[in-house]
Short mmCIF file of C-alpha atoms in Angstrom, two decimals:
data_model
loop_
_atom_site.label_atom_id
_atom_site.label_comp_id
_atom_site.label_asym_id
_atom_site.label_seq_id
_atom_site.Cartn_x
_atom_site.Cartn_y
_atom_site.Cartn_z
CA MET K 276 187.93 128.40 107.75
CA ASN K 277 188.59 127.79 111.43
CA LYS K 278 185.46 128.06 113.60
CA LYS K 279 187.24 130.11 116.27
CA LEU K 280 188.42 132.63 113.69
CA LEU K 281 184.90 132.98 112.35
CA LEU K 282 183.43 133.55 115.79
CA LEU K 283 186.16 136.09 116.53
CA ALA K 284 185.46 137.91 113.25
CA LEU K 285 181.85 138.68 114.21
CA PRO K 286 182.48 141.06 117.13
CA ILE K 287 185.47 142.57 115.29
CA SER K 288 183.27 143.40 112.29
CA LEU K 289 180.77 145.06 114.59
CA LEU K 290 183.49 147.12 116.25
CA LEU K 291 184.74 148.23 112.86
CA CYS K 292 181.23 149.39 111.91
CA VAL K 293 180.99 151.41 115.12
CA ALA K 294 184.50 152.80 114.72
CA CYS K 295 183.78 154.18 111.26
CA ALA K 296 180.79 156.15 112.57
CA THR K 297 181.40 159.84 113.32
CA PRO K 298 179.43 162.69 114.92
CA PRO K 299 178.11 165.45 112.65
CA LYS K 300 180.36 168.31 111.56
CA VAL K 301 179.77 171.50 113.58
CA THR K 302 181.10 174.77 112.13
CA THR K 303 180.97 177.98 114.19
CA THR K 304 181.36 181.62 113.09
CA VAL K 305 181.70 184.09 115.97
CA ILE K 306 180.87 187.77 115.41
CA LYS K 307 180.80 188.78 119.07
CA SER K 308 180.84 186.88 122.36
CA TYR K 309 179.89 187.50 125.99
CA THR K 310 180.29 185.60 129.24
CA PRO K 311 179.36 181.95 128.57
CA LEU K 312 176.07 180.71 130.03
CA ASP K 313 176.02 177.80 132.43
CA SER K 314 174.19 174.59 131.61
CA LEU K 315 171.13 175.55 133.71
CA GLN K 316 170.37 178.76 131.83
CA GLU K 317 167.70 178.47 129.15
CA VAL K 318 168.53 178.93 125.49
CA LYS K 319 165.38 179.55 123.45
CA VAL K 320 165.01 177.59 120.21
CA LEU K 321 163.36 179.63 117.45
CA TYR K 322 162.16 178.57 114.03
CA SER K 323 160.91 180.35 110.94
CA THR K 324 157.14 180.53 110.24
CA ASN K 325 154.76 182.86 108.51
CA GLN K 326 154.22 184.93 111.66
CA ASP K 327 155.96 188.32 111.99
CA THR K 328 157.55 189.38 115.26
CA VAL K 329 160.43 191.66 116.27
CA VAL K 330 162.16 191.86 119.65
CA LYS K 331 165.36 193.57 120.78
CA GLY K 332 168.59 191.63 120.51
CA GLU K 333 171.78 191.11 118.53
CA ILE K 334 173.36 188.37 116.43
CA LEU K 335 176.49 186.90 118.03
CA GLY K 336 177.37 184.41 115.34
CA GLU K 337 176.30 181.43 113.26
CA VAL K 338 176.41 177.65 113.80
CA LYS K 339 176.18 175.08 111.01
CA VAL K 340 175.64 171.35 111.64
CA SER K 341 176.18 169.11 108.60
CA ASP K 342 176.62 165.44 107.68
CA ALA K 343 180.22 164.28 108.14
CA GLY K 344 179.82 161.05 106.18
CA PHE K 345 178.92 157.92 108.15
CA THR K 346 177.34 160.08 110.85
CA ILE K 347 175.65 159.10 114.10
CA ASN K 348 173.61 161.15 116.61
CA CYS K 349 172.24 163.50 113.97
CA ASP K 350 168.51 163.32 114.72
CA SER K 351 166.87 166.73 115.10
CA ALA K 352 167.06 166.75 118.92
CA SER K 353 170.80 165.99 118.89
CA VAL K 354 171.55 168.59 116.20
CA ILE K 355 169.69 171.26 118.17
CA SER K 356 171.65 170.34 121.29
CA TYR K 357 174.95 170.90 119.40
CA ILE K 358 173.80 174.38 118.35
CA VAL K 359 172.57 175.25 121.85
CA GLU K 360 175.92 174.19 123.31
CA LYS K 361 177.79 176.54 120.94
CA ALA K 362 175.32 179.34 121.72
CA ARG K 363 175.99 179.02 125.46
CA LYS K 364 179.74 179.32 124.82
CA MET K 365 179.14 182.61 122.95
CA GLY K 366 176.89 183.92 125.71
CA GLY K 367 173.76 183.71 123.57
CA ASN K 368 170.37 183.02 125.11
CA ALA K 369 168.55 182.04 121.88
CA ILE K 370 169.14 180.36 118.54
CA TYR K 371 167.21 181.05 115.34
CA ILE K 372 167.25 178.18 112.83
CA THR K 373 167.45 179.75 109.37
CA LYS K 374 167.88 176.55 107.35
CA HIS K 375 166.81 172.96 108.04
CA LEU K 376 167.51 170.04 105.69
CA ARG K 377 165.62 166.94 106.73
CA PRO K 378 166.85 163.36 106.13
CA SER K 379 166.65 161.96 102.61
CA MET K 380 168.32 159.25 100.55
CA ALA K 381 171.25 161.65 100.07
CA SER K 382 171.78 162.00 103.83
CA SER K 383 170.23 160.35 106.87
CA CYS K 384 170.93 163.41 109.06
CA HIS K 385 169.04 166.53 110.05
CA GLN K 386 171.28 169.41 108.92
CA MET K 387 170.76 172.93 110.27
CA LEU K 388 172.07 176.48 109.99
CA ALA K 389 171.29 178.82 112.89
CA ASN K 390 172.01 182.34 114.14
CA VAL K 391 173.07 182.72 117.76
CA LEU K 392 171.16 185.59 119.41
CA LEU K 393 171.42 187.60 122.59
CA LEU K 394 167.89 188.73 123.36
CA ASP K 395 166.98 191.72 125.47
CA THR K 396 165.24 189.96 128.36
CA SER K 397 163.69 193.21 129.53
CA SER K 398 161.36 193.19 126.52
CA THR K 399 158.14 191.21 126.61
CA LEU K 400 158.26 188.07 124.48
CA PRO K 401 155.02 186.97 122.76
CA LYS K 402 153.85 183.45 123.68
CA THR K 403 153.68 182.13 120.13
CA ALA K 404 156.40 184.18 118.45
CA LEU K 405 159.25 184.21 120.91
CA ALA K 406 162.07 186.16 119.35
CA GLY K 407 163.71 187.96 116.46
CA SER K 408 166.76 189.99 115.57
CA THR K 409 166.81 193.79 115.44
CA VAL K 410 170.33 194.15 114.07
CA GLU K 411 168.60 196.08 111.30
CA LYS K 412 165.81 198.23 112.71
CA SER K 413 163.63 197.73 109.64
CA ASP K 414 164.01 193.96 109.72
CA THR K 415 160.79 192.08 110.37
CA SER K 416 161.97 188.50 111.00
CA LYS K 417 159.72 185.48 111.18
CA TYR K 418 160.27 183.37 114.29
CA VAL K 419 158.35 180.96 116.44
CA SER K 420 159.18 178.28 119.00
CA LEU K 421 160.62 175.20 117.29
CA ARG K 422 158.43 173.00 119.44
CA ASN K 423 155.41 174.44 117.63
CA SER K 424 156.88 173.60 114.23
CA ILE K 425 158.70 170.26 114.42
CA THR K 426 159.14 167.58 117.03
CA PRO K 427 162.85 167.27 117.87
CA VAL K 428 162.96 163.49 118.04
CA ARG K 429 164.13 160.67 115.81
CA LYS K 430 162.00 160.02 112.77
CA LEU K 431 162.48 156.26 113.12
CA TYR K 432 163.14 153.89 116.00
CA ARG K 433 166.64 153.48 117.45
CA ALA K 434 166.59 149.68 117.93
CA ARG K 435 164.36 146.66 117.41
CA ILE K 436 164.00 142.95 118.04
CA ALA K 437 162.63 140.95 115.10
CA LEU K 438 161.30 137.38 115.03
CA ASN K 439 160.44 135.71 111.71
CA ALA K 440 159.34 132.30 110.47
CA GLY K 441 158.62 130.96 107.00
CA TYR K 442 159.73 128.64 104.24
CA ALA K 443 162.99 128.21 102.31
CA TRP K 444 164.30 126.50 99.18
CA ARG K 445 167.88 125.33 98.70
CA THR K 446 169.39 126.32 95.37
CA ALA K 447 172.25 123.83 94.88
CA ASP K 448 171.95 121.33 92.02
CA ILE K 449 171.48 117.63 92.74
CA SER K 450 174.27 115.44 91.37
CA PRO K 451 173.23 113.60 88.18
CA ASP K 452 175.34 110.60 89.27
CA LEU K 453 172.85 109.62 91.99
CA SER K 454 170.24 106.91 91.56
CA ASP K 455 166.58 107.84 91.15
CA GLU K 456 165.87 106.68 94.69
CA GLN K 457 168.68 108.84 96.09
CA LYS K 458 167.53 111.87 94.06
CA GLU K 459 163.98 111.45 95.36
CA HIS K 460 165.27 111.40 98.93
CA ILE K 461 167.49 114.46 98.51
CA GLU K 462 164.75 116.44 96.75
CA GLU K 463 162.71 116.27 99.95
CA LEU K 464 165.60 117.99 101.75
CA THR K 465 165.76 120.92 99.30
CA SER K 466 162.91 122.79 101.00
CA GLY K 467 162.00 123.25 104.63
CA ILE K 468 160.98 125.44 107.53
CA VAL K 469 163.15 128.43 108.42
CA TRP K 470 163.10 130.93 111.27
CA ASP K 471 165.33 133.74 112.44
CA ALA K 472 165.77 136.27 115.23
CA SER K 473 167.72 139.52 115.14
CA VAL K 474 168.67 142.46 117.35
CA ASP K 475 169.17 145.64 115.33
CA TYR K 476 170.66 149.00 116.29
CA PHE K 477 170.58 152.13 114.12
CA PHE K 478 173.13 154.94 114.37
CA ASN K 479 170.68 157.32 112.69
CA ASN K 480 167.61 157.19 110.47
CA LEU K 481 169.45 155.44 107.64
CA TYR K 482 172.31 153.18 108.79
CA GLY K 483 172.53 150.41 111.37
CA ILE K 484 174.00 147.05 112.33
CA SER K 485 172.39 143.74 113.26
CA LEU K 486 173.18 140.50 115.05
CA ASN K 487 171.05 137.63 113.76
CA TYR K 488 170.53 133.91 114.21
CA SER K 489 168.63 131.55 111.91
CA ASN K 490 167.82 127.86 111.38
CA TYR K 491 166.82 125.91 108.28
CA ILE K 492 165.16 122.55 109.04
CA ALA K 493 164.26 119.90 106.44
CA ASN K 494 163.20 116.25 106.73
CA ALA K 495 163.08 113.37 104.26
CA ASN K 496 161.57 109.93 104.69
CA THR K 497 161.77 107.50 101.78
CA ASN K 498 161.54 103.72 102.13
CA MET K 499 163.52 102.83 105.27
CA LEU K 500 165.77 105.93 105.30
CA THR K 501 165.02 109.03 107.39
CA THR K 502 167.17 112.18 107.17
CA LYS K 503 167.05 115.47 109.03
CA ASP K 504 169.08 118.45 107.79
CA LEU K 505 169.84 121.52 109.91
CA ILE K 506 171.60 124.67 108.64
CA THR K 507 172.43 127.17 111.37
CA TYR K 508 173.69 130.72 110.81
CA ILE K 509 174.87 133.42 113.23
CA GLY K 510 176.21 136.64 111.79
CA ALA K 511 176.49 140.42 111.70
CA ASP K 512 174.82 142.57 109.04
CA PHE K 513 175.05 146.14 107.84
CA LEU K 514 171.58 147.73 107.50
CA VAL K 515 170.15 150.53 105.35
CA ARG K 516 166.56 151.67 105.75
CA GLU K 517 164.11 154.30 104.52
CA GLY K 518 160.77 155.36 105.99
CA PHE K 519 157.68 155.90 103.83
CA GLY K 520 154.91 157.82 105.55
CA ALA K 521 154.38 157.44 109.26
CA ASN K 522 154.32 153.66 109.53
CA PHE K 523 155.94 151.83 106.61
CA ILE K 524 159.70 151.10 106.59
CA LEU K 525 161.78 149.35 103.95
CA ALA K 526 165.21 148.00 104.96
CA SER K 527 167.98 146.04 103.24
CA ASN K 528 170.80 144.06 104.81
CA ILE K 529 174.12 142.51 103.82
CA GLY K 530 176.53 140.64 106.08
CA LEU K 531 178.53 137.56 106.88
CA GLY K 532 178.87 135.06 109.68
CA TYR K 533 179.34 131.47 110.81
CA MET K 534 177.35 128.76 108.99
CA ASN K 535 177.02 125.19 110.27
CA TYR K 536 175.50 122.15 108.56
CA THR K 537 174.37 118.95 110.30
CA SER K 538 172.72 116.00 108.56
CA LYS K 539 171.53 112.89 110.45
CA SER K 540 170.42 109.82 108.50
CA THR K 541 168.81 106.83 110.20
CA GLU K 542 168.18 103.43 108.62
CA GLN K 543 167.10 100.35 110.63
CA ASN K 544 167.96 102.14 113.90
CA GLN K 545 171.49 102.90 112.68
CA THR K 546 172.39 106.62 112.55
CA ALA K 547 175.13 108.32 110.56
CA THR K 548 175.98 112.00 111.03
CA ALA K 549 177.64 114.46 108.65
CA THR K 550 178.76 117.92 109.83
CA GLY K 551 180.59 120.89 108.36
CA SER K 552 181.02 124.63 108.79
CA THR K 553 181.91 127.55 106.56
CA LEU K 554 181.61 131.30 106.07
CA GLY K 555 178.07 132.37 105.25
CA PHE K 556 176.89 135.44 103.31
CA ASN K 557 173.49 136.94 104.05
CA PHE K 558 171.55 139.59 102.14
CA GLY K 559 167.90 140.53 101.86
CA VAL K 560 165.04 143.03 101.94
CA ASP K 561 162.63 143.61 104.82
CA GLY K 562 159.38 145.57 104.61
CA GLU K 563 157.52 146.31 107.83
CA TYR K 564 154.42 148.10 109.04
CA LYS K 565 154.51 149.81 112.44
CA PHE K 566 151.01 149.58 113.90
CA SER K 567 151.83 151.04 117.35
CA ASN K 568 154.69 152.81 119.11
CA ASN K 569 156.36 149.54 120.05
CA TRP K 570 154.94 146.84 117.77
CA GLY K 571 154.97 146.07 114.08
CA ALA K 572 154.77 143.27 111.52
CA GLY K 573 156.99 142.56 108.53
CA LEU K 574 157.71 140.47 105.45
CA LYS K 575 161.34 139.46 104.79
CA LEU K 576 162.91 138.11 101.59
CA SER K 577 166.52 136.97 101.92
CA TYR K 578 169.20 134.68 100.57
CA LEU K 579 171.80 132.87 102.67
CA ALA K 580 174.81 131.48 100.79
CA GLY K 581 177.67 129.16 101.76
CA LEU K 582 179.83 126.32 100.37
CA LEU K 583 181.27 123.35 102.25
CA ASN K 584 184.63 122.16 100.94
CA GLN K 585 184.92 119.39 103.52
CA MET K 586 182.66 117.39 105.86
CA HIS K 587 183.19 115.18 108.87
CA PHE K 588 181.32 111.86 108.98
CA LYS K 589 180.45 109.63 111.97
CA TYR K 590 179.25 106.14 111.07
CA PRO K 591 177.02 103.72 113.06
CA ASP K 592 180.00 101.46 113.85
CA GLY K 593 181.75 104.34 115.63
CA SER K 594 184.29 105.10 112.93
CA GLU K 595 184.88 108.66 111.73
CA GLU K 596 186.46 110.36 108.74
CA THR K 597 186.83 113.82 107.19
CA ILE K 598 186.36 114.12 103.44
CA ASN K 599 187.67 117.00 101.36
CA PHE K 600 185.56 117.57 98.28
CA PRO K 601 187.36 118.01 94.94
CA GLN K 602 187.26 121.42 93.32
CA GLY K 603 183.88 122.17 91.76
CA SER K 604 181.96 119.63 93.85
CA ALA K 605 181.46 121.49 97.16
CA GLU K 606 178.24 121.02 99.11
CA GLY K 607 176.02 124.10 98.48
CA LEU K 608 174.14 125.39 101.52
CA GLY K 609 172.54 128.41 99.84
CA HIS K 610 168.79 128.85 100.30
CA PHE K 611 166.21 131.49 99.40
CA ARG K 612 163.88 132.43 102.27
CA ILE K 613 160.42 134.02 102.56
CA MET K 614 159.42 134.88 106.13
CA GLY K 615 156.95 136.96 108.07
CA GLY K 616 157.02 137.99 111.70
CA ILE K 617 156.73 140.55 114.45
CA ARG K 618 158.95 143.43 115.56
CA TYR K 619 159.36 145.19 118.89
CA TYR K 620 160.75 148.73 118.77
CA PHE K 621 162.87 150.75 121.17
CA LYS K 622 162.90 154.54 120.83
#
């Protein structure tokens, strides 16, 4: 595949991921409305607890915020802001959240159902239990400030930078037609040092995208021949993650990108170079422990796959040639990687 087309495909794939993301679904039922409030007027956020309080007011309607599929901006703070915006349009000065579904494997979004209230501001509001509805005089509703019940922020970080280093093993078979000396030399190139760096952004607590760069480096030195292999990858991944407790996060990734192979062999001060490029596929699992607000450490297991159907050779005498490999004899670049590293988080 043409290198320029591959490089062009990376930003396009990212744009497609962003384009398929949607805001949450907001459904409004209006019973009664008054003059809309301006953006500076306070709308109280109320939440159910075991405390009993009643104040004078009326229900103006109901607002439901639910997952629309591949949804972004559905952390608890954003969902509450959608409900408050609808309440202002109805003329309500408070919302009472009657149902709250927190993120799970079924949905990465906070989903809420809330009544829009118009409170009688002439009545005295308790400090801990701010409001209730007296549509039915005998109703004893259970309300309290949301800020005393949950923290309206993202459960997990919004973005991160990750740096990893470790060891890798190539998985392609060695040709049985080679001599024992050649096999010994190539076997030294089937394992080496690997490192990678990535910048990750998450639309919500579950889904995200990543740009990553990695290098595989292996060296072989047998008799008078020295070879250095370098496999470089730059690509875009789709991410899925899940938090366990306050600090542990497990994420998986799958993606594709540009993969380049360079091999330099030197014998008696004469160097020959072989190069090739192809489409690479990347997938893996990443477990990390967040030990502070901004820093964490992780262990990453991944596999990077790619096949070269042709290579370009430069010989010590200055001549060059491109060789197309026959079907079934492509150069395998796939390698399994174990890495550990650090992460820096952005809220």
